[in-house]
Short mmCIF file of C-alpha atoms and ligand atoms in Angstrom, two decimals:
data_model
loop_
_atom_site.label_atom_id
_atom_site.label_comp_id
_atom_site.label_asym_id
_atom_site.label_seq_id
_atom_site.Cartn_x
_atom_site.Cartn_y
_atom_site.Cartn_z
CA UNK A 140 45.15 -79.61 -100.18
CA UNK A 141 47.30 -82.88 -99.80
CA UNK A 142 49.63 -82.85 -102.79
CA UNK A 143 52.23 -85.05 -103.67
CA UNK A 144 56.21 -84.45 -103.28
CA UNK A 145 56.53 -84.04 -107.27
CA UNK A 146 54.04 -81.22 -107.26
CA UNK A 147 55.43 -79.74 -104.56
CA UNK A 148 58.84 -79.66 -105.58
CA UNK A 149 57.28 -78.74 -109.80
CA UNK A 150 56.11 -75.36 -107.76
CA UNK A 151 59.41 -74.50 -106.30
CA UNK A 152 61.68 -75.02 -109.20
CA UNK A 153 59.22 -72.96 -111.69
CA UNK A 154 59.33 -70.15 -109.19
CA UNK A 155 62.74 -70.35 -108.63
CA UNK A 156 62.83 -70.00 -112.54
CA UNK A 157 60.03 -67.60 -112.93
CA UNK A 158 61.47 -65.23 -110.09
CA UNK A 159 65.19 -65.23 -111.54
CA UNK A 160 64.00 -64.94 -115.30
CA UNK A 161 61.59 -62.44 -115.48
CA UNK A 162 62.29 -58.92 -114.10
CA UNK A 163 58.59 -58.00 -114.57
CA UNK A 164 57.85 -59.98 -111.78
CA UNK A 165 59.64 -56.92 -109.51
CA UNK A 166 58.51 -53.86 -108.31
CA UNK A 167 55.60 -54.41 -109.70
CA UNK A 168 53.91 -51.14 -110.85
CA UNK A 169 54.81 -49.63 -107.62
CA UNK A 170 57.00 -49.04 -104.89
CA UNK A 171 57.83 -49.51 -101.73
CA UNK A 172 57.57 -46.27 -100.57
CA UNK A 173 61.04 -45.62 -99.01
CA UNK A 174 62.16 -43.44 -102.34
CA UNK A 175 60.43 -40.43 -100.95
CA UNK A 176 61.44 -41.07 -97.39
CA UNK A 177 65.21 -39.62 -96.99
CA UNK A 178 67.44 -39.31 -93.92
CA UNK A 179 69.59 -36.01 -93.46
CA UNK A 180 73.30 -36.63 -94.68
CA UNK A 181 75.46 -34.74 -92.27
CA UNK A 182 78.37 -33.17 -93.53
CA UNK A 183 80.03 -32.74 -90.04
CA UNK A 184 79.49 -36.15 -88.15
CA UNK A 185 81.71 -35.94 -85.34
CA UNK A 186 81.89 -39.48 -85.31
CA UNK A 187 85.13 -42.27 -86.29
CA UNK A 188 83.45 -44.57 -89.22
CA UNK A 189 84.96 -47.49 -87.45
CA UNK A 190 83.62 -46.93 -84.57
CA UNK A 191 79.98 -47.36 -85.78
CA UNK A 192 78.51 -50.23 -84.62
CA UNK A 193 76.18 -52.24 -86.86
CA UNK A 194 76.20 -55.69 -83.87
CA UNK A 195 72.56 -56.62 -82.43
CA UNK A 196 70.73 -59.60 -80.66
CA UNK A 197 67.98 -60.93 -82.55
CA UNK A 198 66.01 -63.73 -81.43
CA UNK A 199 68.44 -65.20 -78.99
CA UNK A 200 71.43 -64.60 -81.42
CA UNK A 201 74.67 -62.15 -81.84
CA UNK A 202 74.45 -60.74 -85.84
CA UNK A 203 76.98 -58.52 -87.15
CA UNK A 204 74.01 -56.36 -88.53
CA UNK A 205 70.20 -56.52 -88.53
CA UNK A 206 70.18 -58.23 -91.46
CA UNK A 207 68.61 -61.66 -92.69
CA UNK A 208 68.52 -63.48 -95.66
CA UNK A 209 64.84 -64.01 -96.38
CA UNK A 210 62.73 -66.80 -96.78
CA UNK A 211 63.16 -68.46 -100.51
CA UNK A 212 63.67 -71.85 -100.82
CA UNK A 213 64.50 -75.88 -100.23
CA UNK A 214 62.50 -79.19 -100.71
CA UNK A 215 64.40 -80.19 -103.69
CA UNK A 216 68.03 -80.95 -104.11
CA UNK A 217 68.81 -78.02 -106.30
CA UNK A 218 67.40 -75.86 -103.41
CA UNK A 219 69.29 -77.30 -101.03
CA UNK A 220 72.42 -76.26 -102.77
CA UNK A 221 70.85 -73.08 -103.15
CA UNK A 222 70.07 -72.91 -99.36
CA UNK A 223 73.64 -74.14 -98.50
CA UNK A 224 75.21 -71.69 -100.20
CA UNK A 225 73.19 -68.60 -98.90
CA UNK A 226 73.35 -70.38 -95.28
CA UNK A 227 77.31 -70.27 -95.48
CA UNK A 228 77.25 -66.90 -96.45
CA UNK A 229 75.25 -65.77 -93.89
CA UNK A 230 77.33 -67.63 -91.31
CA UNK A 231 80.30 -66.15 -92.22
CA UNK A 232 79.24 -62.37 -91.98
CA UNK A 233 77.25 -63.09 -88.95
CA UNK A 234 73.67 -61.95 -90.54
CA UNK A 235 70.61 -64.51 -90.38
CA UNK A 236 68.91 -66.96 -92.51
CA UNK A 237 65.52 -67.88 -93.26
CA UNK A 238 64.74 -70.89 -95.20
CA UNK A 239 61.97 -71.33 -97.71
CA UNK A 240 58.63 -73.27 -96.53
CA UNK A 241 59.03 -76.12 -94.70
CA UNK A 242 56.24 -77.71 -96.31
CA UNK A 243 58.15 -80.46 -98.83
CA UNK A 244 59.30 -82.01 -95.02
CA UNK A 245 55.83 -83.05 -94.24
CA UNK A 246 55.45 -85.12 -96.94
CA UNK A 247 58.06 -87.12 -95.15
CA UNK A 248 60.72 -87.43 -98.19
CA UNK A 249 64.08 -87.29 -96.63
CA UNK A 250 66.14 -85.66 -99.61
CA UNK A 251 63.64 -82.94 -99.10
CA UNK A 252 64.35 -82.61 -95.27
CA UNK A 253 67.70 -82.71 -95.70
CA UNK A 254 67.73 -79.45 -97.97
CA UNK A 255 66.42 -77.46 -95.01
CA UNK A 256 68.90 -79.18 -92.43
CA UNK A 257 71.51 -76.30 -92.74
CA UNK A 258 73.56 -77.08 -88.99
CA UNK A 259 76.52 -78.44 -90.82
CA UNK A 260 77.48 -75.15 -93.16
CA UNK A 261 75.96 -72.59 -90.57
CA UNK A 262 76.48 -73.86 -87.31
CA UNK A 263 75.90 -70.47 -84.88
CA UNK A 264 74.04 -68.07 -86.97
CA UNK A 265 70.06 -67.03 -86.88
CA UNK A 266 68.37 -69.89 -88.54
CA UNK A 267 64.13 -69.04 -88.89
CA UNK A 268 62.43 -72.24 -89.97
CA UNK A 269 59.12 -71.47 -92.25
CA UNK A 270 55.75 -73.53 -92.89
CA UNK A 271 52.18 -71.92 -95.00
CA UNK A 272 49.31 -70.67 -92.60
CA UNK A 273 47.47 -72.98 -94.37
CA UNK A 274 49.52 -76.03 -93.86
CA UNK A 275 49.72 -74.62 -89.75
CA UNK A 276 45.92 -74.82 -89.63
CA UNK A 277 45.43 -78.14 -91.84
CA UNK A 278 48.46 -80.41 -90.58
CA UNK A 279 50.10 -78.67 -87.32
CA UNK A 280 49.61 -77.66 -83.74
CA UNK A 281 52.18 -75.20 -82.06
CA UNK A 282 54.03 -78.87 -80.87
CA UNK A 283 54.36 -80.56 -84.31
CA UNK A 284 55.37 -76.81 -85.06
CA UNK A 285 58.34 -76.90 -82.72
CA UNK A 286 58.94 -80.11 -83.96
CA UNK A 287 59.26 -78.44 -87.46
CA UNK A 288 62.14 -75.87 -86.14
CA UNK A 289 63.58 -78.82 -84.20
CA UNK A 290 64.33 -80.93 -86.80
CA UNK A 291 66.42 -78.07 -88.75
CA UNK A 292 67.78 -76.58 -85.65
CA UNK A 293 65.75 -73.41 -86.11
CA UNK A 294 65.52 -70.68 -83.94
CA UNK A 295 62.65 -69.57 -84.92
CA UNK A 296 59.68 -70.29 -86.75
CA UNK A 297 58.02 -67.86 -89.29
CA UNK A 298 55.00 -68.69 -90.46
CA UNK A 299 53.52 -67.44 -93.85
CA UNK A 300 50.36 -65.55 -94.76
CA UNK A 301 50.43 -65.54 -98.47
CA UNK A 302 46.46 -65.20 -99.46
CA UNK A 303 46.58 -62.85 -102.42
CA UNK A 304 49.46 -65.56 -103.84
CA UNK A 305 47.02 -68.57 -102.67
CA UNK A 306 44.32 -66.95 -104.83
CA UNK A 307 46.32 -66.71 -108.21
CA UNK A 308 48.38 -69.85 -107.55
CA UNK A 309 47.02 -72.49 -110.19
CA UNK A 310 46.74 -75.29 -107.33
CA UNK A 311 46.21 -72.53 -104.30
CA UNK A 312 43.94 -72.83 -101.06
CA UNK A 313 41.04 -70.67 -101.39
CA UNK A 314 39.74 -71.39 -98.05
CA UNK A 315 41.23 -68.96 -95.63
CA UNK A 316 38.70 -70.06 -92.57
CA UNK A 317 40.30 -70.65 -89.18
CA UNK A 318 43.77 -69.58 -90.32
CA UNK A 319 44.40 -66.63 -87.75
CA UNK A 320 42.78 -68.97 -84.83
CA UNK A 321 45.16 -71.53 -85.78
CA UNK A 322 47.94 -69.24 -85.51
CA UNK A 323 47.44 -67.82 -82.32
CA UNK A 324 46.92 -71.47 -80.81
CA UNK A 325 50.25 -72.68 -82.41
CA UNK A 326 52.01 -68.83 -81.06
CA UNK A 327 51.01 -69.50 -77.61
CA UNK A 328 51.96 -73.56 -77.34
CA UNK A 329 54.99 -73.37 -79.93
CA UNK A 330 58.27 -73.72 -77.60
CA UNK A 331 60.11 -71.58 -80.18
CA UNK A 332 59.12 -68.02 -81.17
CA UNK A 333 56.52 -67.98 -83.60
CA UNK A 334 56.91 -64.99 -86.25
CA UNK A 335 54.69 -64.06 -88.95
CA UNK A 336 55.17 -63.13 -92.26
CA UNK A 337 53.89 -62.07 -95.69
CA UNK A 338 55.27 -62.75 -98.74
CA UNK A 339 55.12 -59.40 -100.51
CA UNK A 340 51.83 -57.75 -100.59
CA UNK A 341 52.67 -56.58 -97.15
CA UNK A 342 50.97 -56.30 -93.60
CA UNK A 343 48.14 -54.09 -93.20
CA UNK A 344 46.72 -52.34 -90.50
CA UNK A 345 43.42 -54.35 -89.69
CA UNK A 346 45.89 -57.48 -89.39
CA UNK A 347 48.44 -56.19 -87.92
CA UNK A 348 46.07 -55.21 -84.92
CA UNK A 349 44.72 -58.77 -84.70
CA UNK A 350 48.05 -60.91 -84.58
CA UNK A 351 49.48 -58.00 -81.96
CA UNK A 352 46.29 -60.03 -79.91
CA UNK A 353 47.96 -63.04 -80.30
CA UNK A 354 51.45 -64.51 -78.75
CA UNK A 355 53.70 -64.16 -81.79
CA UNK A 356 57.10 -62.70 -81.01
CA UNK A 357 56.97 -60.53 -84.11
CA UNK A 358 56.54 -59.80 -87.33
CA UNK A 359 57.95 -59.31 -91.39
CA UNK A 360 56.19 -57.21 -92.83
CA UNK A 361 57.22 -58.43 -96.57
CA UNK A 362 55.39 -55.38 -98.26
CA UNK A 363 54.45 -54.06 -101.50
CA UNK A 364 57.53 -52.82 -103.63
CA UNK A 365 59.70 -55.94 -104.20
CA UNK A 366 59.52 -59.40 -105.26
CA UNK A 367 55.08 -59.71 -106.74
CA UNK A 368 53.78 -63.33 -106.02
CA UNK A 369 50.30 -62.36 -107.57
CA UNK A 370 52.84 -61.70 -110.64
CA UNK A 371 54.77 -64.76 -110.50
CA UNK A 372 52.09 -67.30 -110.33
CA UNK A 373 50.02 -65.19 -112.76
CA UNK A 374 53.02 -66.23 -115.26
CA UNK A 375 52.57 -69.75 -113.94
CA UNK A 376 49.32 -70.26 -115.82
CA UNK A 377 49.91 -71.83 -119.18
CA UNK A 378 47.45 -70.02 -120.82
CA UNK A 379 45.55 -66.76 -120.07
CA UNK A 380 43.01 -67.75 -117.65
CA UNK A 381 40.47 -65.41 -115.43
CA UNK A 382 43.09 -65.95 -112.81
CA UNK A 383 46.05 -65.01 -114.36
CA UNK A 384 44.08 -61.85 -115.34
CA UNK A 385 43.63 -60.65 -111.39
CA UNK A 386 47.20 -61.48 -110.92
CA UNK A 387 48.49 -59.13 -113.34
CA UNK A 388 46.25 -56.77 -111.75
CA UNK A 389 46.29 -57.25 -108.13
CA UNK A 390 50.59 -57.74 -108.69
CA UNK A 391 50.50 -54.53 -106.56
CA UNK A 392 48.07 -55.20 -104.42
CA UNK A 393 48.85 -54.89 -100.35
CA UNK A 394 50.27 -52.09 -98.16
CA UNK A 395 54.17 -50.83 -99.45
CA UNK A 396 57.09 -51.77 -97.33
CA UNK A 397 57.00 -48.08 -95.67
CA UNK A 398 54.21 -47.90 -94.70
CA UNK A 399 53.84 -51.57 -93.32
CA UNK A 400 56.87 -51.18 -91.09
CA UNK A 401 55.63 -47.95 -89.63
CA UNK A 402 52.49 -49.60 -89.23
CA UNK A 403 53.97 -52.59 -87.37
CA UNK A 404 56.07 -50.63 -84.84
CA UNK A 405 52.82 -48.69 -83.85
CA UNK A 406 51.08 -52.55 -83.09
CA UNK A 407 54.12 -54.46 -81.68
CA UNK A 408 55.80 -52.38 -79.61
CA UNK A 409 58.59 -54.05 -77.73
CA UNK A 410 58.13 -56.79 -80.37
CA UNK A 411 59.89 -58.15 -83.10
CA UNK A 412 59.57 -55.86 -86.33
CA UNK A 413 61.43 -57.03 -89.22
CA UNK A 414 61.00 -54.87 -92.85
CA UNK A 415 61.49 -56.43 -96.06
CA UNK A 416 59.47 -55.95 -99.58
CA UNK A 417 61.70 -54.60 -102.47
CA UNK A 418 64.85 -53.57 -99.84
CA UNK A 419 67.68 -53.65 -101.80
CA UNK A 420 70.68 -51.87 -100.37
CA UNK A 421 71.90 -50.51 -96.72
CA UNK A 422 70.53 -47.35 -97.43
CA UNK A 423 66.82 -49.11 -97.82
CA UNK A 424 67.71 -50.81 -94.65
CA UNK A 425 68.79 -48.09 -93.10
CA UNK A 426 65.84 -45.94 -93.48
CA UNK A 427 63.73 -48.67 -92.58
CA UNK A 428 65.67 -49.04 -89.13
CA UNK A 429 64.98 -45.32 -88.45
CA UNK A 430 60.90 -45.95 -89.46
CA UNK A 431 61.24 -48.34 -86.93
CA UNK A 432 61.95 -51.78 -87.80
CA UNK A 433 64.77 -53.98 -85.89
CA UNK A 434 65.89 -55.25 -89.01
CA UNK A 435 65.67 -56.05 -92.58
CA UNK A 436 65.10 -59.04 -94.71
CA UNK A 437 66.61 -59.17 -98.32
CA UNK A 438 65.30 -62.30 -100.75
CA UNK A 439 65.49 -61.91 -103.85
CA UNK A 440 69.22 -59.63 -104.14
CA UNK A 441 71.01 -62.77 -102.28
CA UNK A 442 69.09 -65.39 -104.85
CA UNK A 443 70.47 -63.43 -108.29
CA UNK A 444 73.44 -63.48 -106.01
CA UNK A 445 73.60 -67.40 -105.49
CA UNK A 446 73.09 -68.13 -108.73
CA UNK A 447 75.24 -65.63 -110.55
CA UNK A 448 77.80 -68.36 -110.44
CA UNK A 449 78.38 -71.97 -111.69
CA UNK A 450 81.02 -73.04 -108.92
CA UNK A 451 79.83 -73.11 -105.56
CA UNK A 452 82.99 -71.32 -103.74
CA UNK A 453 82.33 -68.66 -106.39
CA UNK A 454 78.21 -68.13 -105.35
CA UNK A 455 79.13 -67.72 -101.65
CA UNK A 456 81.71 -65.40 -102.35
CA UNK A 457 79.18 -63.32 -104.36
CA UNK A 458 76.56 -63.47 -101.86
CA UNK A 459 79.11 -62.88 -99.18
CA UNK A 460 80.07 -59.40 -101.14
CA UNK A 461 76.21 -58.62 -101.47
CA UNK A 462 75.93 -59.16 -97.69
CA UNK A 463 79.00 -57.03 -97.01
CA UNK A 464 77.64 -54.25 -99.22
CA UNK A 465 74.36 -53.79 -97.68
CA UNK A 466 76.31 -53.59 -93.78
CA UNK A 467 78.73 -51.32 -95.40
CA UNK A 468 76.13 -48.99 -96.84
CA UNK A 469 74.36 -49.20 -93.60
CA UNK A 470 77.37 -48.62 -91.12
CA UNK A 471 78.24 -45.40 -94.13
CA UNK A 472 74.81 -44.49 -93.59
CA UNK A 473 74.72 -44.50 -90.08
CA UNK A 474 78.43 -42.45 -90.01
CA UNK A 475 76.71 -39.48 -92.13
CA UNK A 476 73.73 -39.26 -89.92
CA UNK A 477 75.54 -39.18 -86.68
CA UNK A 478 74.25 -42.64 -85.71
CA UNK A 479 76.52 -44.50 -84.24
CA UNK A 480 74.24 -47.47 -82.77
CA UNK A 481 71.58 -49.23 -84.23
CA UNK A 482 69.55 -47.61 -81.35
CA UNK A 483 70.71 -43.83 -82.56
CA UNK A 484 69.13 -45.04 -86.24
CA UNK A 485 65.91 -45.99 -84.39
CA UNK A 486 65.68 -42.71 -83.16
CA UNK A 487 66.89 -40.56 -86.35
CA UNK A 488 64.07 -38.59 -88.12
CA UNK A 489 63.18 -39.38 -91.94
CA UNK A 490 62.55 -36.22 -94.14
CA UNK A 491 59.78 -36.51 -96.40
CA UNK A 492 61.13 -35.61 -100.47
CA UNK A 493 57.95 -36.13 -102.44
C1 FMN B 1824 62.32 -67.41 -105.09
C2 FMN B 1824 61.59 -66.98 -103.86
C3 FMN B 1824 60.95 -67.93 -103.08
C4 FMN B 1824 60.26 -67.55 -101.91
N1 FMN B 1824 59.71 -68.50 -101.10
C5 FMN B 1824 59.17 -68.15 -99.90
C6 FMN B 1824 58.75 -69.14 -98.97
O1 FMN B 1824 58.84 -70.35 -99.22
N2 FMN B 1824 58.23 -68.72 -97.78
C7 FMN B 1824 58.11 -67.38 -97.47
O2 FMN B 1824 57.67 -67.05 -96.36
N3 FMN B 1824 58.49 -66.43 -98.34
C8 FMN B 1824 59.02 -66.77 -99.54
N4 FMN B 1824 59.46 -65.80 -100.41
C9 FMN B 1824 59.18 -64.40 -100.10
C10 FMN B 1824 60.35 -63.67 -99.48
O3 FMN B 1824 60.71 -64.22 -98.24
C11 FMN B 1824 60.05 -62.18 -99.32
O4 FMN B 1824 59.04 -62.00 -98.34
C12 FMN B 1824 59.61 -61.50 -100.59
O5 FMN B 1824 60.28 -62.04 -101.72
C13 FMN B 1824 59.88 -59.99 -100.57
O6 FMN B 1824 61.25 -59.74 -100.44
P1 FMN B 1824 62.18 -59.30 -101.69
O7 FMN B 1824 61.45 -58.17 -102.38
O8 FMN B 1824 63.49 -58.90 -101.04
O9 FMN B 1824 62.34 -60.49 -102.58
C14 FMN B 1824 60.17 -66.16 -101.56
C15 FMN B 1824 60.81 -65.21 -102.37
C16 FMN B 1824 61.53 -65.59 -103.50
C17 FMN B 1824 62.20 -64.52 -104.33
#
């Protein structure tokens, strides 16, 4: 669907809204499954605390911890203050960023490019670029794709499957045909690495087995547990409408974070296996690292974060301090488990606690 720059930008700011205002829209009737997963606390570590080291290479890039912001926002000028602010704060604890969908920037308006062109305020961090399967298959090849990442000085490029979300959206594309061909085209001619990602109902098995086919250099697994898109566009219908009736329902809909990422590691090993659905602390991210993943993604915590504040110097201190508390919790985590790599997490067993 070719839609104009106004309804484009309409859809970000109401879920932007929707997504900040209404805590129904989390954890949606379930979650993500890492509550019953715990990691043995040991009470005799035999390790220094400040000697645990949270550093890793991701994608090409040093990070202070396998940590991301995730994918939320830009196209409008609002969310490029919103993107500037999260991009500084991720540049100056040395985690990644991921901006929101590229998609405003092929309309060709320049104030919404220039909310996604984050250089200035994050020179040297992970920056992942981000465009819609459906947009991929309709409007780009793997070259216009690059081109995409280029023009924002990605890194990276995720690209979005977000079909349960399509489905309830009011103005969503309903016609999922040739989507996974057009991704494995654009994975194998796409100069940058080409990751892909859900948006919250998760990665299942079936298609995690079919992109591992393909060339992408990873994936996010974006599972059940956090932010519900079924939920938030359900709310986006005016009235209650058949559609707004299988959002409610299907708001849990997918495969939980958990299980997703253990899922993931089994399809892509020696790839790229980033967890995120409902994480919300170092000690989700920690457990996550030991089911497997590389690292974690966190959206919505470093939005409420953002936006907690009217002055800007004030927001990016208050994201910074979210960032800092999740690789805090983490490297604490890691102390009391004996781990004192990222690598020693990887290999650190989970206990089941029903
Ligand atoms: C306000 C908001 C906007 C989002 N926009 C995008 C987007 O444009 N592209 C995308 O791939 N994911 C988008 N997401 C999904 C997140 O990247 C993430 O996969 C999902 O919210 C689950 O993580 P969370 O539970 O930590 O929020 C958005 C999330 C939020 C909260």
């Amino acid at each position: 669907m070719n839609e104009t720059l106004e309804q484009a930008q309409r859809r970000k700011t109401e879920h932007l809204r929707i997504a900040l205002r209404d805590p129904s829209v989390q954890r949606p009737g379930r979650d993500n499954g890492l509550s019953t997963l715990d990691l043995e606390m040991l009470s005799l570590p035999e390790l220094d605390l400040d000697a645990v080291d949270t550093r890793c290479h991701l994608l090409g890039k040093a990070l202070n911890a396998p940590l991301l912001v995730g994918a939320m926002t830009g196209g409008t000028a609002h969310a490029g203050e919103v993107n500037r602010i999260l991009a500084e704060a991720a540049e100056r604890t040395g985690v990644g960023f991921c901006l929101g969908s590229q998609r405003p920037m092929l309309i060709g308006d320049p104030t919404a490019t220039r909310s996604f062109q984050l250089r200035e305020v994050a020179p040297t961090t992970l920056i992942c670029g981000n465009i819609g399967a459906i947009q991929l298959r309709d409007r780009l090849d793997g070259l216009r794709l690059a081109h995409l990442g280029r023009e924002v000085g990605a890194d990276a490029m995720y690209v979005h499957v977000n079909a349960l979300q399509e489905a309830i959206q009011p103005e969503g594309d309903r016609d999922w045909r040739g989507v996974f061909d057009a991704i494995a085209e654009s994975a194998s001619d796409c100069e940058l690495p080409v990751l892909v990602k859900e948006v919250g109902a998760g990665l299942g098995e079936q298609t995690l087995r079919a992109l591992a086919l393909t060339g992408v250099a990873g994936v996010e697994v974006a599972g059940v547990g956090g932010t519900s898109w079924a939920r938030i566009e359900a709310l986006r219908h005016a009235v209650r409408t058949p559609r707004a009736i299988a959002g409610a329902v299907l708001a849990g809909f997918g495969t939980p974070t958990a299980e997703s990422v253990q899922l993931a590691r089994r399809a892509f090993p020696g790839r790229i296996v980033i967890a995120s659905g409902g994480i919300r602390d170092g000690l989700e991210a920690a457990k996550c690292i030991a089911l497997g993943a590389d690292a974690v993604a966190l959206a919505y915590p470093f939005l409420q974060a953002a936006q907690s504040h009217g002055d800007r110097n004030e927001a990016v201190r208050a994201v910074i301090t979210e960032i800092e508390g999740v690789i805090e919790t983490l490297r604490i985590t890691m102390f009391l488990v004996g781990a004192p790599t990222l690598s020693h997490l990887g290999n650190t067993p989970l206990v089941a606690r029903p």
